[in-house]
Amino acid sequence: MKQLATISLKFANQNLVFTNQRALFWETQNALVLSDLHIGKSATFRKSGIPISQSILIEDLQRLKALIDHFKAEKLIIVGDLFHAEFNTDIDYFKDWLLQFDNLKLQLIIGNHDRLSATLYEDLNIDIFKPSLKLDPFTFVHDLNECEDDAFYISGHIHPGYVLKGKGKQFIKLPCYQVFDNHIVLPAFSKFTGLNTNKTDKKNTNIVFTEDAIFKI
């Protein structure tokens, strides 16, 4: 993992630590909260004859382990799309990766790409929830369509990105967290994803990050 940068913000009287490593840490639950790992995506491409290296998955999981070790996290709350498609060799790698953690609890809110059998989730000791998981004061849901005024949501799915414009026609696209009054949209944890800048509302707070920095816009 490259240099860790963080911003701590309070939501619903809870302290959340936003990182530039595509996950936030919820102190009360001692949990890392992340979304859209898409494990199995690289193997799906390889199966179709597209030479995508497994190193993408390996680097994503190395970064996740570094976060677990840094925060001494006891739980992963995965807000959808832990997996990408059907069972494949990347999932075998993930299963072996999990063996290094004795007491790590995994809670998965089922996303549109999570299509594995219930037996496999049980074999991996993953607790699954559909369509949402409520852990006061937050409701975790993969793709949020409607917000209730008296609830606070954390979602994923859209892989948010932000366009920073420089002088002339220079610009750069960076991943971000979208932060609304009662809703946080997480960035995709996997780097093997695109950035959706079309749904980035610049009227709200966007927490944008690079490999070595994080800042609010």
mmCIF file of C-alpha atoms in Angstrom:
data_model
loop_
_atom_site.group_PDB
_atom_site.id
_atom_site.type_symbol
_atom_site.label_atom_id
_atom_site.label_comp_id
_atom_site.label_asym_id
_atom_site.label_seq_id
_atom_site.Cartn_x
_atom_site.Cartn_y
_atom_site.Cartn_z
ATOM 1 C CA MET A 1 0.000 0.000 0.000
ATOM 2 C CA LYS A 2 1.285 3.432 -0.868
ATOM 3 C CA GLN A 3 1.168 6.310 1.591
ATOM 4 C CA LEU A 4 -2.001 6.283 3.683
ATOM 5 C CA ALA A 5 -3.834 9.613 3.906
ATOM 6 C CA THR A 6 -7.033 10.124 5.894
ATOM 7 C CA ILE A 7 -9.782 12.602 6.719
ATOM 8 C CA SER A 8 -12.005 12.053 9.776
ATOM 9 C CA LEU A 9 -15.587 13.335 9.678
ATOM 10 C CA LYS A 10 -18.601 12.885 11.945
ATOM 11 C CA PHE A 11 -21.903 11.596 10.575
ATOM 12 C CA ALA A 12 -24.901 10.778 12.759
ATOM 13 C CA ASN A 13 -22.613 11.196 15.794
ATOM 14 C CA GLN A 14 -20.273 8.521 14.455
ATOM 15 C CA ASN A 15 -16.629 9.084 13.538
ATOM 16 C CA LEU A 16 -15.763 7.862 10.044
ATOM 17 C CA VAL A 17 -12.194 7.837 8.748
ATOM 18 C CA PHE A 18 -12.042 8.285 4.974
ATOM 19 C CA THR A 19 -8.869 6.945 3.365
ATOM 20 C CA ASN A 20 -7.165 7.470 0.040
ATOM 21 C CA GLN A 21 -7.113 3.656 -0.255
ATOM 22 C CA ARG A 22 -10.785 3.407 -1.316
ATOM 23 C CA ALA A 23 -12.295 2.390 2.033
ATOM 24 C CA LEU A 24 -13.477 4.125 5.184
ATOM 25 C CA PHE A 25 -13.093 2.987 8.787
ATOM 26 C CA TRP A 26 -16.042 3.054 11.206
ATOM 27 C CA GLU A 27 -14.525 3.311 14.655
ATOM 28 C CA THR A 28 -17.571 2.233 16.695
ATOM 29 C CA GLN A 29 -17.848 -1.078 14.819
ATOM 30 C CA ASN A 30 -14.084 -1.458 14.322
ATOM 31 C CA ALA A 31 -15.035 -2.087 10.701
ATOM 32 C CA LEU A 32 -13.663 -1.250 7.294
ATOM 33 C CA VAL A 33 -16.455 -0.246 4.915
ATOM 34 C CA LEU A 34 -15.849 -0.680 1.188
ATOM 35 C CA SER A 35 -17.616 -1.528 -2.034
ATOM 36 C CA ASP A 36 -17.113 -2.973 -5.510
ATOM 37 C CA LEU A 37 -14.093 -5.255 -5.248
ATOM 38 C CA HIS A 38 -15.297 -7.204 -8.302
ATOM 39 C CA ILE A 39 -13.254 -10.299 -7.465
ATOM 40 C CA GLY A 40 -13.267 -12.551 -10.508
ATOM 41 C CA LYS A 41 -13.384 -9.770 -13.079
ATOM 42 C CA SER A 42 -9.842 -10.338 -14.326
ATOM 43 C CA ALA A 43 -10.433 -14.106 -14.602
ATOM 44 C CA THR A 44 -13.646 -13.453 -16.544
ATOM 45 C CA PHE A 45 -11.666 -11.372 -19.045
ATOM 46 C CA ARG A 46 -9.012 -14.087 -19.336
ATOM 47 C CA LYS A 47 -11.710 -16.693 -19.959
ATOM 48 C CA SER A 48 -12.877 -14.536 -22.865
ATOM 49 C CA GLY A 49 -9.359 -14.456 -24.312
ATOM 50 C CA ILE A 50 -8.432 -10.992 -23.038
ATOM 51 C CA PRO A 51 -5.017 -11.159 -21.307
ATOM 52 C CA ILE A 52 -5.699 -9.402 -17.997
ATOM 53 C CA SER A 53 -3.158 -10.274 -15.295
ATOM 54 C CA GLN A 54 -4.210 -11.658 -11.904
ATOM 55 C CA SER A 55 -1.783 -9.127 -10.430
ATOM 56 C CA ILE A 56 -4.679 -6.633 -10.413
ATOM 57 C CA LEU A 57 -6.559 -8.756 -7.868
ATOM 58 C CA ILE A 58 -3.378 -9.494 -5.917
ATOM 59 C CA GLU A 59 -2.602 -5.783 -5.562
ATOM 60 C CA ASP A 60 -6.184 -4.989 -4.497
ATOM 61 C CA LEU A 61 -6.050 -7.641 -1.775
ATOM 62 C CA GLN A 62 -2.596 -6.548 -0.630
ATOM 63 C CA ARG A 63 -3.984 -3.048 -0.175
ATOM 64 C CA LEU A 64 -6.975 -4.436 1.735
ATOM 65 C CA LYS A 65 -4.728 -6.462 4.059
ATOM 66 C CA ALA A 66 -2.625 -3.364 4.748
ATOM 67 C CA LEU A 67 -5.791 -1.484 5.767
ATOM 68 C CA ILE A 68 -6.951 -4.348 7.990
ATOM 69 C CA ASP A 69 -3.555 -4.427 9.703
ATOM 70 C CA HIS A 70 -3.318 -0.636 10.055
ATOM 71 C CA PHE A 71 -6.745 -0.171 11.643
ATOM 72 C CA LYS A 72 -6.745 -3.584 13.373
ATOM 73 C CA ALA A 73 -10.175 -4.065 11.835
ATOM 74 C CA GLU A 74 -12.313 -6.927 13.064
ATOM 75 C CA LYS A 75 -14.979 -6.648 10.383
ATOM 76 C CA LEU A 76 -15.415 -5.911 6.682
ATOM 77 C CA ILE A 77 -18.725 -4.392 5.609
ATOM 78 C CA ILE A 78 -18.817 -4.820 1.842
ATOM 79 C CA VAL A 79 -21.492 -2.701 0.221
ATOM 80 C CA GLY A 80 -22.078 -4.882 -2.818
ATOM 81 C CA ASP A 81 -20.223 -6.399 -5.756
ATOM 82 C CA LEU A 82 -17.630 -8.288 -3.760
ATOM 83 C CA PHE A 83 -17.612 -10.673 -6.715
ATOM 84 C CA HIS A 84 -17.975 -9.983 -10.407
ATOM 85 C CA ALA A 85 -19.612 -13.018 -11.956
ATOM 86 C CA GLU A 86 -19.642 -16.804 -11.693
ATOM 87 C CA PHE A 87 -17.110 -18.878 -9.760
ATOM 88 C CA ASN A 88 -13.597 -18.779 -11.239
ATOM 89 C CA THR A 89 -9.933 -19.035 -10.279
ATOM 90 C CA ASP A 90 -9.809 -15.533 -8.773
ATOM 91 C CA ILE A 91 -12.330 -16.667 -6.167
ATOM 92 C CA ASP A 92 -10.065 -19.608 -5.286
ATOM 93 C CA TYR A 93 -7.275 -17.077 -4.713
ATOM 94 C CA PHE A 94 -9.547 -14.970 -2.496
ATOM 95 C CA LYS A 95 -10.541 -18.045 -0.482
ATOM 96 C CA ASP A 96 -6.870 -18.809 0.225
ATOM 97 C CA TRP A 97 -6.225 -15.119 1.044
ATOM 98 C CA LEU A 98 -8.907 -15.205 3.731
ATOM 99 C CA LEU A 99 -7.138 -18.020 5.592
ATOM 100 C CA GLN A 100 -4.577 -15.580 7.039
ATOM 101 C CA PHE A 101 -7.277 -13.942 9.204
ATOM 102 C CA ASP A 102 -8.462 -15.878 12.248
ATOM 103 C CA ASN A 103 -11.427 -13.791 13.377
ATOM 104 C CA LEU A 104 -12.241 -11.394 10.554
ATOM 105 C CA LYS A 105 -16.000 -11.068 10.058
ATOM 106 C CA LEU A 106 -17.359 -10.412 6.568
ATOM 107 C CA GLN A 107 -20.778 -8.884 5.961
ATOM 108 C CA LEU A 108 -21.878 -8.517 2.335
ATOM 109 C CA ILE A 109 -24.832 -6.543 1.026
ATOM 110 C CA ILE A 110 -25.643 -8.348 -2.199
ATOM 111 C CA GLY A 111 -24.916 -6.297 -5.322
ATOM 112 C CA ASN A 112 -25.992 -6.778 -8.903
ATOM 113 C CA HIS A 113 -22.803 -8.729 -9.710
ATOM 114 C CA ASP A 114 -22.921 -11.007 -6.638
ATOM 115 C CA ARG A 115 -24.370 -14.130 -8.247
ATOM 116 C CA LEU A 116 -22.638 -16.952 -6.402
ATOM 117 C CA SER A 117 -24.556 -19.722 -4.691
ATOM 118 C CA ALA A 118 -25.607 -19.431 -1.057
ATOM 119 C CA THR A 119 -23.478 -22.510 -0.374
ATOM 120 C CA LEU A 120 -20.338 -20.727 -1.550
ATOM 121 C CA TYR A 121 -20.999 -17.667 0.623
ATOM 122 C CA GLU A 122 -21.453 -20.030 3.559
ATOM 123 C CA ASP A 123 -18.214 -21.837 2.675
ATOM 124 C CA LEU A 124 -16.392 -18.492 2.720
ATOM 125 C CA ASN A 125 -18.023 -17.545 6.066
ATOM 126 C CA ILE A 126 -19.626 -14.474 4.535
ATOM 127 C CA ASP A 127 -22.889 -13.215 6.056
ATOM 128 C CA ILE A 128 -25.101 -11.964 3.234
ATOM 129 C CA PHE A 129 -27.855 -9.344 3.327
ATOM 130 C CA LYS A 130 -30.368 -8.306 0.669
ATOM 131 C CA PRO A 131 -31.363 -5.639 -0.175
ATOM 132 C CA SER A 132 -29.779 -3.794 2.762
ATOM 133 C CA LEU A 133 -28.115 -4.067 6.156
ATOM 134 C CA LYS A 134 -29.112 -1.786 9.021
ATOM 135 C CA LEU A 135 -26.519 -1.135 11.695
ATOM 136 C CA ASP A 136 -27.629 1.920 13.648
ATOM 137 C CA PRO A 137 -27.358 4.677 12.679
ATOM 138 C CA PHE A 138 -26.495 3.586 9.121
ATOM 139 C CA THR A 139 -28.274 1.658 6.389
ATOM 140 C CA PHE A 140 -25.963 -0.027 3.903
ATOM 141 C CA VAL A 141 -27.343 -0.660 0.412
ATOM 142 C CA HIS A 142 -25.513 -1.334 -2.854
ATOM 143 C CA ASP A 143 -27.529 0.904 -5.181
ATOM 144 C CA LEU A 144 -29.592 3.564 -3.423
ATOM 145 C CA ASN A 145 -32.683 4.676 -5.325
ATOM 146 C CA GLU A 146 -34.706 6.436 -2.625
ATOM 147 C CA CYS A 147 -33.693 8.194 0.586
ATOM 148 C CA GLU A 148 -35.802 8.565 3.714
ATOM 149 C CA ASP A 149 -35.194 11.848 5.490
ATOM 150 C CA ASP A 150 -34.684 10.259 8.910
ATOM 151 C CA ALA A 151 -32.124 7.653 7.772
ATOM 152 C CA PHE A 152 -28.430 7.786 6.880
ATOM 153 C CA TYR A 153 -27.214 5.640 3.968
ATOM 154 C CA ILE A 154 -23.909 4.299 2.748
ATOM 155 C CA SER A 155 -23.920 2.881 -0.796
ATOM 156 C CA GLY A 156 -21.635 1.984 -3.703
ATOM 157 C CA HIS A 157 -22.335 0.774 -7.237
ATOM 158 C CA ILE A 158 -21.707 3.894 -9.329
ATOM 159 C CA HIS A 159 -17.867 4.059 -8.989
ATOM 160 C CA PRO A 160 -17.869 7.857 -8.490
ATOM 161 C CA GLY A 161 -15.127 10.013 -9.937
ATOM 162 C CA TYR A 162 -14.372 13.731 -9.999
ATOM 163 C CA VAL A 163 -12.901 15.838 -12.811
ATOM 164 C CA LEU A 164 -10.266 18.333 -11.695
ATOM 165 C CA LYS A 165 -9.680 21.004 -14.317
ATOM 166 C CA GLY A 166 -6.480 22.961 -14.716
ATOM 167 C CA LYS A 167 -5.391 25.806 -16.934
ATOM 168 C CA GLY A 168 -6.390 25.593 -20.546
ATOM 169 C CA LYS A 169 -7.939 22.247 -21.367
ATOM 170 C CA GLN A 170 -5.968 20.226 -18.837
ATOM 171 C CA PHE A 171 -7.933 17.885 -16.593
ATOM 172 C CA ILE A 172 -7.567 14.725 -14.524
ATOM 173 C CA LYS A 173 -10.175 12.211 -13.348
ATOM 174 C CA LEU A 174 -9.823 11.003 -9.764
ATOM 175 C CA PRO A 175 -11.873 8.583 -7.655
ATOM 176 C CA CYS A 176 -13.912 10.107 -4.856
ATOM 177 C CA TYR A 177 -16.443 9.671 -2.085
ATOM 178 C CA GLN A 178 -19.669 11.579 -2.635
ATOM 179 C CA VAL A 179 -20.995 13.007 0.644
ATOM 180 C CA PHE A 180 -24.567 14.286 0.967
ATOM 181 C CA ASP A 181 -26.518 15.345 4.063
ATOM 182 C CA ASN A 182 -27.675 11.781 4.761
ATOM 183 C CA HIS A 183 -25.842 9.662 2.197
ATOM 184 C CA ILE A 184 -22.277 8.608 1.392
ATOM 185 C CA VAL A 185 -21.398 6.966 -1.932
ATOM 186 C CA LEU A 186 -18.223 4.890 -1.720
ATOM 187 C CA PRO A 187 -15.601 4.682 -4.468
ATOM 188 C CA ALA A 188 -14.956 1.316 -6.096
ATOM 189 C CA PHE A 189 -12.304 -0.498 -4.069
ATOM 190 C CA SER A 190 -10.854 -2.307 -7.064
ATOM 191 C CA LYS A 191 -8.670 -0.236 -9.353
ATOM 192 C CA PHE A 192 -9.878 -2.399 -12.256
ATOM 193 C CA THR A 193 -13.000 -0.252 -12.667
ATOM 194 C CA GLY A 194 -13.951 2.879 -14.546
ATOM 195 C CA LEU A 195 -14.785 6.245 -13.011
ATOM 196 C CA ASN A 196 -18.292 7.619 -13.386
ATOM 197 C CA THR A 197 -18.031 11.395 -13.416
ATOM 198 C CA ASN A 198 -21.510 11.936 -14.888
ATOM 199 C CA LYS A 199 -23.232 11.386 -11.541
ATOM 200 C CA THR A 200 -20.892 13.552 -9.484
ATOM 201 C CA ASP A 201 -22.928 16.414 -8.055
ATOM 202 C CA LYS A 202 -20.552 19.310 -7.478
ATOM 203 C CA LYS A 203 -23.051 20.979 -5.140
ATOM 204 C CA ASN A 204 -22.337 18.402 -2.425
ATOM 205 C CA THR A 205 -19.038 17.557 -0.726
ATOM 206 C CA ASN A 206 -16.702 15.330 -2.704
ATOM 207 C CA ILE A 207 -13.756 13.706 -0.946
ATOM 208 C CA VAL A 208 -11.227 13.230 -3.721
ATOM 209 C CA PHE A 209 -7.995 11.297 -3.411
ATOM 210 C CA THR A 210 -4.761 10.351 -5.120
ATOM 211 C CA GLU A 211 -2.117 7.711 -4.337
ATOM 212 C CA ASP A 212 -0.693 9.864 -1.548
ATOM 213 C CA ALA A 213 -3.282 12.530 -0.604
ATOM 214 C CA ILE A 214 -6.959 13.072 0.211
ATOM 215 C CA PHE A 215 -8.907 16.337 0.244
ATOM 216 C CA LYS A 216 -12.440 17.780 0.277
ATOM 217 C CA ILE A 217 -13.893 19.739 -2.637
#
